Coordinates of C-alpha atoms in Angstrom, one line a residue:
M10 CA 98.4 113.8 72.1
L11 CA 97.1 112.8 75.5
Q12 CA 94.0 111.3 73.8
N13 CA 96.2 109.3 71.5
I14 CA 98.4 108.0 74.4
R15 CA 95.2 107.0 76.3
S16 CA 94.0 105.1 73.2
N17 CA 97.2 103.4 72.5
I18 CA 98.7 102.9 75.9
Q19 CA 98.7 99.1 75.5
G20 CA 99.6 99.1 71.8
T21 CA 102.7 98.9 69.6
L22 CA 103.0 102.7 69.3
A23 CA 103.5 103.1 73.1
K24 CA 106.1 100.4 73.2
I25 CA 108.1 102.1 70.4
I26 CA 108.0 105.5 72.1
I27 CA 109.2 103.9 75.4
G28 CA 111.9 102.1 73.6
L29 CA 113.2 105.3 72.0
I30 CA 113.3 107.0 75.4
V31 CA 115.2 104.1 76.9
V32 CA 117.8 104.2 74.1
S33 CA 118.1 108.0 74.5
F34 CA 118.8 107.6 78.2
A35 CA 121.3 104.9 77.6
L36 CA 123.3 106.7 74.9
F37 CA 123.3 110.3 76.2
G38 CA 122.3 110.1 79.9
I39 CA 119.1 111.5 81.5
E40 CA 120.8 114.8 82.2
S41 CA 120.9 115.6 78.4
I42 CA 117.1 115.6 78.4
L43 CA 116.3 117.1 81.8
L44 CA 119.1 119.6 82.2
G45 CA 120.4 120.3 78.7
G46 CA 123.9 121.8 78.2
G47 CA 125.4 125.2 78.0
N48 CA 126.0 127.8 80.8
S49 CA 125.1 126.6 84.3
G50 CA 123.9 130.0 85.3
V51 CA 120.5 131.4 84.9
A52 CA 121.6 135.0 84.4
E53 CA 124.6 137.3 84.6
V54 CA 124.9 140.7 86.2
N55 CA 128.1 142.5 85.2
G56 CA 129.8 139.2 84.9
E57 CA 128.4 137.8 88.2
A58 CA 126.4 134.6 87.7
I59 CA 123.0 134.0 89.2
T60 CA 122.8 130.2 89.7
P61 CA 119.8 127.9 89.4
Y62 CA 120.2 127.1 93.1
E63 CA 119.7 130.7 94.0
V64 CA 116.6 131.0 91.8
Q65 CA 115.1 127.8 93.2
Q66 CA 115.8 129.1 96.8
T67 CA 114.0 132.4 96.0
V68 CA 111.1 130.5 94.3
N69 CA 110.7 128.3 97.4
L70 CA 110.7 131.4 99.6
Q71 CA 108.1 133.2 97.5
R72 CA 105.9 130.1 97.5
R73 CA 106.1 129.8 101.3
Q74 CA 105.3 133.5 101.7
L75 CA 102.2 133.2 99.4
L76 CA 101.0 130.1 101.2
S77 CA 101.6 131.7 104.6
M78 CA 99.5 134.8 103.5
L79 CA 96.8 133.0 101.5
G80 CA 96.6 129.5 103.1
D81 CA 95.8 126.3 101.3
N82 CA 93.2 128.1 99.2
A83 CA 95.8 130.1 97.3
D84 CA 95.1 130.6 93.6
P85 CA 97.1 128.0 91.8
A86 CA 98.0 130.7 89.2
L87 CA 99.9 132.6 91.8
L88 CA 102.0 129.5 92.6
D89 CA 102.7 128.8 88.9
E90 CA 106.4 127.7 88.7
D91 CA 107.1 129.8 85.5
R92 CA 105.6 132.9 87.1
L93 CA 107.5 132.5 90.3
T94 CA 110.7 131.8 88.5
A95 CA 110.5 134.9 86.4
Q96 CA 109.8 137.0 89.6
A97 CA 112.7 135.3 91.4
I98 CA 115.2 136.1 88.6
E99 CA 114.1 139.7 88.5
T100 CA 114.5 139.9 92.3
L101 CA 117.9 138.4 92.2
I102 CA 119.1 140.7 89.5
Q103 CA 118.0 143.8 91.4
R104 CA 119.6 142.4 94.6
E105 CA 122.9 141.7 92.8
L106 CA 123.0 145.2 91.4
L107 CA 122.6 146.6 94.9
V108 CA 125.2 144.2 96.4
Q109 CA 127.7 145.3 93.7
A110 CA 127.0 149.0 94.3
A111 CA 127.4 148.6 98.1
G112 CA 130.7 146.8 97.5
E113 CA 132.0 149.7 95.3
L114 CA 131.1 152.1 98.0
G115 CA 133.0 150.1 100.6
L116 CA 129.9 149.2 102.7
T117 CA 130.5 146.1 104.9
T118 CA 129.4 144.6 108.2
S119 CA 131.4 142.8 110.8
E120 CA 131.3 139.1 111.9
Q121 CA 130.4 140.2 115.4
T122 CA 127.3 142.1 114.1
I123 CA 126.2 139.1 112.1
G124 CA 126.7 136.8 115.0
A125 CA 124.8 139.1 117.4
I126 CA 121.9 139.3 114.9
V127 CA 121.7 135.5 114.4
G128 CA 121.9 134.9 118.2
S129 CA 119.0 137.3 118.8
M130 CA 116.7 135.8 116.2
E131 CA 113.7 134.2 118.0
Q132 CA 113.3 131.4 115.4
F133 CA 116.7 130.1 116.5
Q134 CA 116.0 130.3 120.3
V135 CA 114.6 127.9 122.9
G136 CA 113.6 129.4 126.2
G137 CA 115.1 132.7 125.1
Q138 CA 118.5 131.2 124.4
F139 CA 120.2 130.5 121.1
D140 CA 120.0 126.8 120.2
Q141 CA 122.5 125.4 117.8
D142 CA 120.5 122.3 116.9
L143 CA 117.4 124.4 116.2
F144 CA 119.6 126.8 114.1
R145 CA 120.8 124.0 111.9
S146 CA 117.4 122.4 111.7
V147 CA 115.6 125.5 110.6
L148 CA 118.2 126.4 108.0
A149 CA 118.2 122.8 106.6
T150 CA 114.4 122.9 106.3
A151 CA 114.6 126.2 104.4
G152 CA 117.4 124.8 102.2
F153 CA 120.2 126.9 103.7
T154 CA 123.6 126.0 105.0
P155 CA 125.0 128.1 107.8
A156 CA 127.6 129.6 105.4
L157 CA 125.0 130.4 102.8
F158 CA 122.7 131.9 105.4
K159 CA 125.6 134.0 106.8
E160 CA 126.4 135.3 103.3
S161 CA 122.7 136.1 102.6
L162 CA 122.4 138.0 105.9
R163 CA 125.6 139.9 105.1
E164 CA 124.2 141.0 101.7
D165 CA 120.9 142.0 103.3
L166 CA 122.7 144.2 105.8
V167 CA 125.0 146.0 103.3
T168 CA 122.1 146.6 100.8
N169 CA 120.0 147.9 103.7
Q170 CA 122.8 150.3 104.6
L171 CA 122.8 151.5 101.0
R172 CA 119.1 152.1 100.9
V173 CA 119.0 153.8 104.3
G174 CA 121.9 156.0 103.3
L175 CA 120.1 157.0 100.1
A176 CA 116.8 157.7 101.9
A177 CA 118.5 159.7 104.6
S178 CA 120.3 161.9 102.0
D179 CA 117.0 163.5 101.0
F180 CA 115.0 166.0 103.0
A181 CA 112.2 168.5 102.8
T182 CA 113.1 172.1 102.0
P183 CA 111.5 174.9 104.0
A184 CA 109.4 175.8 100.9
E185 CA 108.2 172.2 100.5
L186 CA 107.5 171.9 104.2
A187 CA 105.5 175.2 104.1
V188 CA 103.3 174.0 101.2
Q189 CA 102.6 170.7 102.9
A190 CA 101.9 172.4 106.2
R191 CA 99.4 174.7 104.4
I192 CA 97.5 171.7 103.2
A193 CA 97.9 169.4 106.3
G194 CA 97.0 172.1 108.8
E195 CA 94.0 173.5 106.8
K196 CA 90.8 173.9 108.7
R197 CA 87.3 174.0 107.2
D198 CA 83.9 175.1 108.6
L199 CA 80.9 173.4 107.1
R200 CA 77.4 172.3 107.7
Y201 CA 75.6 169.2 106.2
L202 CA 72.1 167.8 106.1
A203 CA 71.5 164.1 105.8
I204 CA 68.8 162.7 103.5
P205 CA 68.4 159.0 104.3
V206 CA 67.5 156.8 101.4
D207 CA 65.3 154.6 103.7
R208 CA 62.8 157.4 103.9
F209 CA 61.9 156.8 100.3
D210 CA 61.7 153.0 100.4
D211 CA 58.5 151.7 98.9
S212 CA 59.3 148.1 98.0
G213 CA 55.8 146.8 98.7
T214 CA 54.2 148.8 95.9
V215 CA 56.4 147.8 92.9
E216 CA 54.1 147.0 90.0
E217 CA 54.1 143.5 88.4
A218 CA 54.5 145.1 85.0
A219 CA 57.7 146.9 86.2
I220 CA 59.1 143.6 87.5
A221 CA 58.4 141.8 84.3
A222 CA 59.9 144.6 82.2
W223 CA 63.1 144.7 84.3
Y224 CA 63.3 140.9 83.9
E225 CA 63.1 141.2 80.1
D226 CA 65.5 144.1 79.9
N227 CA 68.2 142.3 81.9
P228 CA 68.4 138.8 80.5
D229 CA 72.0 138.2 81.7
T230 CA 71.1 138.9 85.4
F231 CA 70.1 136.1 87.8
M232 CA 71.8 133.3 85.9
T233 CA 72.5 130.0 87.6
P234 CA 76.2 129.4 88.2
E235 CA 78.1 127.0 85.9
N236 CA 78.3 123.8 87.8
V237 CA 79.0 120.1 87.6
D238 CA 77.6 116.9 89.0
V239 CA 80.6 115.0 90.2
S240 CA 81.6 111.5 91.1
Y241 CA 84.8 111.0 92.9
L242 CA 87.0 108.6 95.0
E243 CA 88.6 110.0 98.1
L244 CA 91.3 108.0 99.9
T245 CA 92.5 109.0 103.4
L246 CA 95.0 107.5 105.8
A247 CA 92.2 106.9 108.3
D248 CA 90.3 104.7 105.8
F249 CA 93.2 102.1 105.9
E250 CA 93.9 102.0 109.7
E251 CA 93.4 98.6 111.3
P252 CA 93.8 97.4 114.9
V253 CA 97.3 96.1 115.9
S254 CA 97.8 92.8 117.6
E255 CA 99.4 92.5 121.0
E256 CA 102.1 90.3 119.5
A257 CA 103.0 93.0 116.9
L258 CA 103.2 95.6 119.6
R259 CA 105.6 93.5 121.7
E260 CA 107.7 92.7 118.7
E261 CA 107.9 96.4 117.7
F262 CA 108.9 97.4 121.3
E263 CA 111.8 94.9 121.3
L264 CA 113.0 96.2 117.9
T265 CA 112.7 99.9 118.7
R266 CA 113.1 100.2 122.5
D267 CA 116.4 102.0 122.0
T268 CA 114.6 104.8 120.2
F269 CA 112.3 105.3 123.2
E270 CA 115.1 105.3 125.8
V271 CA 116.4 108.6 126.8
P272 CA 120.2 108.4 126.2
T273 CA 122.9 110.0 128.3
E274 CA 123.4 113.5 126.9
A275 CA 126.2 116.1 127.3
R276 CA 125.6 119.9 127.0
V277 CA 128.6 121.4 125.3
A278 CA 130.1 124.7 124.1
H279 CA 132.9 125.2 121.7
I280 CA 135.2 127.8 120.2
L281 CA 135.5 127.3 116.5
L282 CA 138.5 128.6 114.6
I283 CA 138.4 128.6 110.8
Q284 CA 141.4 129.3 108.7
E285 CA 140.4 132.0 106.1
E286 CA 141.6 131.5 102.5
D287 CA 144.0 134.4 102.6
E288 CA 145.2 133.6 106.2
S289 CA 148.7 132.3 106.6
D290 CA 149.3 129.1 108.7
E291 CA 151.3 131.2 111.2
A292 CA 148.5 133.7 111.7
Y293 CA 146.0 130.9 112.1
A294 CA 148.2 129.0 114.6
A295 CA 148.5 132.2 116.6
R296 CA 144.8 132.6 116.8
V297 CA 144.4 129.0 118.0
A298 CA 147.2 129.5 120.6
E299 CA 145.5 132.8 121.8
A300 CA 142.2 130.9 122.4
E301 CA 143.9 128.0 124.2
A302 CA 145.9 130.4 126.4
A303 CA 142.9 132.5 127.3
V304 CA 141.0 129.4 128.5
A305 CA 144.0 128.0 130.2
D306 CA 144.6 131.3 132.1
G307 CA 141.1 131.0 133.6
E308 CA 139.2 133.5 131.4
D309 CA 135.5 132.7 131.2
F310 CA 135.0 130.2 128.3
A311 CA 131.8 131.9 127.2
A312 CA 133.6 135.3 127.0
V313 CA 136.4 133.7 125.0
A314 CA 133.9 132.1 122.6
G315 CA 132.1 135.4 122.2
R316 CA 135.4 137.2 121.4
L317 CA 137.3 134.7 119.3
S318 CA 135.0 132.0 117.9
D319 CA 134.3 132.0 114.2
D320 CA 130.9 130.2 114.7
I321 CA 128.5 133.2 114.2
G322 CA 125.6 131.2 115.5
S323 CA 127.0 130.1 118.8
A324 CA 129.5 132.9 119.6
S325 CA 126.8 135.2 120.7
A326 CA 125.5 132.5 123.1
G327 CA 129.0 131.9 124.7
G328 CA 129.7 129.1 122.3
E329 CA 126.9 126.9 123.5
L330 CA 125.8 124.1 121.1
G331 CA 123.2 122.4 123.2
Y332 CA 122.9 118.7 124.1
T333 CA 124.3 115.8 122.2
A334 CA 123.7 112.1 122.7
G335 CA 126.8 111.1 120.8
D336 CA 125.4 111.5 117.2
T337 CA 125.0 115.2 116.8
F338 CA 128.5 116.4 115.9
P339 CA 131.3 115.0 113.8
A340 CA 132.9 111.8 115.2
A341 CA 136.1 113.5 116.3
M342 CA 134.1 116.0 118.4
E343 CA 131.9 113.2 119.9
R344 CA 134.9 111.2 120.9
A345 CA 136.4 114.2 122.7
I346 CA 133.1 115.0 124.4
T347 CA 132.9 111.4 125.7
E348 CA 136.3 111.6 127.3
L349 CA 135.7 115.0 129.0
A350 CA 134.3 115.4 132.5
V351 CA 131.8 118.1 133.3
G352 CA 133.7 121.5 133.3
E353 CA 136.7 120.1 131.4
V354 CA 138.1 121.7 128.2
S355 CA 139.5 119.7 125.4
A356 CA 142.7 120.3 123.3
P357 CA 141.9 121.5 119.8
V358 CA 139.8 119.0 117.8
E359 CA 140.0 119.0 114.1
T360 CA 137.0 118.5 111.8
D361 CA 136.1 119.6 108.3
A362 CA 134.7 122.8 109.8
G363 CA 138.0 123.8 111.5
L364 CA 139.5 123.5 115.0
H365 CA 137.2 123.1 118.0
I366 CA 138.1 123.8 121.6
I367 CA 135.3 122.0 123.5
K368 CA 133.9 122.3 127.0
V369 CA 131.4 120.0 128.6
L370 CA 128.9 122.2 130.6
D371 CA 126.6 119.5 131.9
R372 CA 125.8 115.8 131.6
R373 CA 122.4 114.2 132.2
E374 CA 121.9 110.5 132.6
G375 CA 119.5 108.6 130.4
K376 CA 116.7 106.3 131.5
A377 CA 114.9 103.3 130.1
V378 CA 111.1 103.1 129.4
T379 CA 108.6 100.3 129.9
F380 CA 106.3 98.7 127.4
D381 CA 103.2 100.2 129.0
E382 CA 104.7 103.7 128.9
V383 CA 105.0 103.6 125.1
R384 CA 102.2 101.2 124.2
G385 CA 100.0 104.0 122.8
Q386 CA 102.8 105.4 120.7
L387 CA 103.7 102.0 119.3
A388 CA 100.1 101.3 118.4
Q389 CA 99.7 104.6 116.6
R390 CA 103.0 104.1 114.8
L391 CA 102.1 100.6 113.6
R392 CA 98.6 101.6 112.6
E393 CA 99.7 104.6 110.6
G394 CA 102.7 102.8 109.1
A395 CA 100.6 99.9 107.8
A396 CA 97.8 102.3 106.7
R397 CA 100.3 104.5 104.9
D398 CA 101.8 101.6 103.0
E399 CA 98.4 100.3 102.0
L400 CA 97.2 103.8 101.1
L401 CA 100.2 104.4 98.8
R402 CA 99.8 101.0 97.2
V403 CA 96.1 101.6 96.5
V404 CA 96.9 105.1 95.2
E405 CA 99.4 103.7 92.7
E406 CA 96.9 101.1 91.5
L407 CA 94.3 103.8 91.3
R408 CA 96.5 106.0 89.1
D409 CA 96.8 103.3 86.4
L410 CA 93.1 102.2 86.7
A411 CA 91.6 105.7 86.6
F412 CA 93.9 106.8 83.7
N413 CA 92.5 104.0 81.5
A414 CA 88.9 103.9 82.7
E415 CA 85.9 105.8 81.2
D416 CA 84.6 106.7 84.7
L417 CA 85.3 105.7 88.3
R418 CA 83.0 102.7 88.6
A419 CA 85.4 100.1 87.3
P420 CA 88.4 101.3 89.4
A421 CA 86.3 101.5 92.5
S422 CA 85.0 98.0 92.0
E423 CA 88.4 96.6 91.4
L424 CA 89.9 98.2 94.5
G425 CA 86.9 97.7 96.7
L426 CA 86.2 101.5 97.1
S427 CA 82.9 103.4 97.1
V428 CA 82.2 106.1 94.5
E429 CA 81.0 109.3 96.2
T430 CA 78.9 111.9 94.4
A431 CA 78.3 115.6 94.7
S432 CA 75.7 117.7 92.8
G433 CA 76.0 121.2 91.6
V434 CA 79.7 121.9 92.3
A435 CA 80.1 125.5 91.0
R436 CA 83.1 126.8 89.3
G437 CA 85.2 128.9 91.7
A438 CA 83.0 127.8 94.7
G439 CA 82.5 124.8 96.8
D440 CA 82.7 123.3 100.3
D441 CA 85.6 121.3 101.9
L442 CA 87.0 119.1 99.1
F443 CA 85.6 121.1 96.2
A444 CA 86.8 124.4 97.6
D445 CA 90.4 123.2 97.1
P446 CA 91.9 125.1 94.1
R447 CA 93.7 121.9 92.9
V448 CA 90.4 120.1 92.8
Q449 CA 88.7 123.0 91.1
S450 CA 91.5 123.3 88.5
A451 CA 91.3 119.6 87.7
L452 CA 87.5 119.4 87.6
F453 CA 87.0 122.4 85.3
S454 CA 90.0 121.5 83.0
E455 CA 89.2 120.7 79.4
E456 CA 90.4 117.1 79.9
V457 CA 87.9 116.4 82.6
L458 CA 85.0 118.8 81.8
V459 CA 84.9 118.5 78.0
E460 CA 86.7 115.3 77.1
K461 CA 85.1 113.4 80.1
H462 CA 88.3 111.7 81.3
N463 CA 89.0 111.0 84.9
S464 CA 91.3 113.5 86.6
P465 CA 94.8 112.6 87.7
V466 CA 94.9 111.3 91.2
L467 CA 95.4 114.5 93.2
E468 CA 97.5 114.5 96.4
L469 CA 95.9 117.1 98.6
S470 CA 98.2 116.0 101.5
P471 CA 100.4 113.0 102.3
E472 CA 97.3 111.5 103.9
R473 CA 94.6 112.5 101.5
F474 CA 94.1 111.7 97.8
V475 CA 91.2 112.2 95.4
V476 CA 90.3 111.6 91.8
V477 CA 87.2 113.3 90.2
H478 CA 85.0 112.7 87.2
A479 CA 82.6 115.2 85.7
D480 CA 79.3 113.4 85.2
T481 CA 77.0 116.2 84.0
H482 CA 78.1 119.7 83.1
H483 CA 75.4 122.4 83.7
L484 CA 76.0 125.7 81.8
P485 CA 74.6 128.9 83.3
E486 CA 70.8 129.2 82.8
R487 CA 68.5 132.1 83.3
Q488 CA 66.4 131.6 86.5
P489 CA 62.6 131.8 86.0
L490 CA 60.9 135.0 86.9
E491 CA 59.0 133.6 89.8
A492 CA 62.3 132.5 91.5
V493 CA 63.7 136.0 91.4
R494 CA 60.6 138.2 91.6
D495 CA 61.3 139.4 95.1
Q496 CA 64.9 140.2 94.3
I497 CA 63.9 142.2 91.2
A498 CA 61.3 144.1 93.3
A499 CA 63.9 145.0 95.9
R500 CA 66.2 146.2 93.2
I501 CA 63.6 148.4 91.5
A502 CA 62.6 149.8 94.9
A503 CA 66.2 150.5 95.8
E504 CA 66.7 152.3 92.4
R505 CA 63.6 154.4 92.9
A506 CA 64.6 155.2 96.5
R507 CA 68.0 156.4 95.4
A508 CA 66.5 158.5 92.6
A509 CA 63.9 160.0 95.0
A510 CA 66.7 160.8 97.6
R511 CA 68.8 162.5 94.9
A512 CA 65.7 164.4 93.6
E513 CA 65.0 165.6 97.2
G514 CA 68.6 166.7 97.5
E515 CA 68.3 168.7 94.2
R516 CA 65.1 170.4 95.5
L517 CA 66.8 171.4 98.8
L518 CA 69.8 172.7 96.9
A519 CA 67.6 174.8 94.7
A520 CA 65.8 176.1 97.7
L521 CA 69.1 177.2 99.3
A522 CA 69.9 179.2 96.1
T523 CA 66.6 181.2 96.6
G524 CA 67.6 182.3 100.1
E525 CA 66.3 179.4 102.3
T526 CA 68.6 178.4 105.1
L527 CA 70.0 174.9 105.8
D528 CA 68.6 174.7 109.3
G529 CA 65.2 176.0 108.1
L530 CA 65.0 173.3 105.4
A531 CA 66.1 170.6 107.9
N532 CA 63.4 171.6 110.4
A533 CA 60.7 171.8 107.7
G534 CA 61.6 168.4 106.3
D535 CA 62.5 166.8 109.7
Y536 CA 66.1 166.1 108.5
E537 CA 69.1 165.8 110.8
W538 CA 71.8 168.4 110.2
Q539 CA 75.2 169.1 111.8
V540 CA 77.8 171.8 112.0
E541 CA 81.5 171.0 112.0
L542 CA 83.9 173.9 112.8
G543 CA 87.6 173.8 112.3
A544 CA 87.6 170.3 110.7
T545 CA 91.0 169.1 109.6
R546 CA 92.0 166.2 107.4
A547 CA 93.5 164.4 110.4
A548 CA 90.7 165.1 112.9
N549 CA 87.0 165.5 112.1
A550 CA 83.8 163.8 113.0
L551 CA 82.3 163.9 109.5
P552 CA 80.6 160.9 107.8
G553 CA 83.0 159.2 105.4
P554 CA 81.6 160.4 102.1
V555 CA 81.3 164.0 103.5
G556 CA 84.8 164.0 104.9
R557 CA 86.3 162.7 101.6
R558 CA 84.5 165.4 99.5
A559 CA 84.7 168.3 102.0
F560 CA 88.5 168.6 101.6
T561 CA 88.4 168.7 97.8
L562 CA 85.7 171.4 97.5
P563 CA 87.0 174.8 96.2
A564 CA 87.3 177.6 98.8
P565 CA 84.3 179.8 99.2
D566 CA 84.3 183.1 97.3
G567 CA 83.7 185.8 99.9
D568 CA 80.7 185.1 102.1
A569 CA 79.0 182.9 99.5
P570 CA 79.2 179.2 100.7
V571 CA 80.1 176.4 98.4
R572 CA 77.3 173.8 98.2
E573 CA 77.2 170.3 96.8
L574 CA 75.3 167.0 97.0
V575 CA 77.4 164.0 98.1
G576 CA 76.2 160.5 97.7
A577 CA 77.0 157.6 100.0
P578 CA 77.4 154.0 98.7
A579 CA 74.2 152.9 100.5
G580 CA 72.2 155.6 98.7
D581 CA 72.0 158.3 101.4
I582 CA 72.4 161.8 100.2
Y583 CA 74.3 164.6 102.0
L584 CA 73.8 168.3 101.3
V585 CA 77.1 169.9 102.2
E586 CA 77.7 173.6 102.7
L587 CA 81.3 174.8 103.1
T588 CA 81.4 178.2 104.7
R589 CA 85.0 178.9 105.5
L590 CA 88.5 177.6 104.7
T591 CA 91.5 178.6 106.8
P592 CA 94.9 177.6 105.4
G593 CA 97.4 175.9 107.7
S594 CA 100.8 177.2 108.4
L595 CA 104.1 175.8 109.7
E596 CA 104.0 178.2 112.6
T597 CA 100.6 177.0 113.9
L598 CA 101.4 173.3 113.3
P599 CA 102.1 171.4 116.6
A600 CA 105.7 170.2 117.0
Q601 CA 104.7 166.5 116.9
R602 CA 102.7 167.1 113.7
E603 CA 105.5 169.0 112.1
A604 CA 108.0 166.2 112.9
L605 CA 105.6 163.6 111.3
L606 CA 105.2 165.8 108.3
R607 CA 109.0 166.1 107.9
R608 CA 109.4 162.4 108.1
S609 CA 106.6 161.7 105.7
I610 CA 108.0 164.1 103.0
A611 CA 111.6 162.7 103.5
G612 CA 110.3 159.1 103.3
E613 CA 108.4 159.8 100.1
Y614 CA 111.3 161.6 98.5
G615 CA 113.7 158.9 99.8
S616 CA 111.6 156.2 98.1
I617 CA 111.7 158.1 94.8
L618 CA 115.5 158.5 95.1
I619 CA 116.0 154.8 95.8
G620 CA 113.9 153.9 92.8
A621 CA 115.8 156.3 90.6
F622 CA 119.1 154.9 91.9
E623 CA 118.1 151.3 91.2
N624 CA 116.9 152.3 87.7
A625 CA 120.2 154.0 87.0
L626 CA 122.1 150.9 88.2
R627 CA 120.1 148.7 85.8
A628 CA 120.5 151.1 82.9
G629 CA 124.3 151.0 83.3
A630 CA 124.7 147.3 83.9
E631 CA 125.4 144.4 81.6
I632 CA 122.6 142.0 82.3
E633 CA 122.0 138.8 80.4
V634 CA 119.2 136.3 81.1
Y635 CA 119.7 132.9 79.6

């Protein structure tokens, strides 16, 4: 279909399609196409709806977490909208089940607790103090309102109570603890001899015939990577920046000087009183009167705010809201603030949020700025503003031109751009621009790689755009023998060295079976050997491969040691001889180790219990996903 649209974009067919779309919008509204009808929820859990807004919030959070962990080079597949949406719906269903279960058990948390937690969160603090402006800004950036954030935090706290309670209800029985102590406190005596693979390295004597034979027997090894020779256009903000005239700077200063001047600001605190849905007018008025009386009687304003204010964010900080220049709060509040002297407290001020009792804590006078002080900022602003406008204009033209062009030469010529080239850009690898997953995905798409179309114009950042064209596609090819001869020789030598080290280990193992001793064999062959007495799983000085295998060997039968060859990833061989196994016991376990063991068992069982509880909730719930 895309090919047909490309071919007929200027023809009658395209005009008919566009006309039908316009008529559909006019008759039914765009919502009928984009949103559809039916239930507004995404899913229901026991009658409680999960809304599209909640799903989108969760998707956005998952995407931010992935980008935070993986950076800009995150696999696009992990950020796929459908995949994230499915995960978000599942997460919200499980969360809603736990919230409902917590509610049935009567679990709750107080407003004071929520306020204290919000006030202590570092992301809402400036200089160690809660900042109301930052609080609102951070929430707005994340797509939360204060009320929604408060409700989400409340749900987190009650579901955490539920999980902690379930986990704490399980414990290790004496029998279970004894079994675990027997294993955890076990001690093993052993000896081991190291046979280094390097001793058998003979890479300089690999025969040409062996190299040629290996090359023929492994035709799929040493293939060149699939790669593409690319032409591309890259547009950045810096490409469009031009010097700014003195006249333009002066004009901009006159137009925007107010934005540079520091206005007079007042630092304020408030006590917010919100009438609850089930609260009578009399009860609400009594709470307001109580707050007014407390302040009027000389009680510390911050203490009253902490005790009576319904603003969870500011209550824990004594009601402090930070500074305002007259445009931060609702108009009614700003008028009251303007009329108050420092230290004065207002009568209740009504806004959509509730009633505010306001106190002005401080006032700092503003100051004007000179042209020279802001000249640099003005120049940068004008340069970047003009460059951004020009960049976006050229990008929009490039979208149309590149879509209809066979390659990038004509669009570049029309827009006065230079076509850049890059050779041998490999699939899944690249530098700078071609390491970006979005560029990789576009470049190796069927549309670009096979059908030879230009890619869409990709926005890598608000200041960087790129469009790519695959000029020549190079499929994997077998490298010539001469190019890989040394690598093959090294592989053959490594395989032979590994085999020789293993054979030497087998010889020494057989010698031990005839009555030879480990130390005697080590001395005769000039091998290093070590003795480890009382080694435990938690504390030993054994090489990694030896330590991992030593504690899975069966116990010796009488005085006869257990012997085995253990290989290391690098090819070294260890001849291990286990001579004694002493089981651990709860009585000999140090107190600290016993406590850790108890917590470990309880934690493991608690996790199993929580999982079983969540599965039971789901099995007994009525869940419908639309």
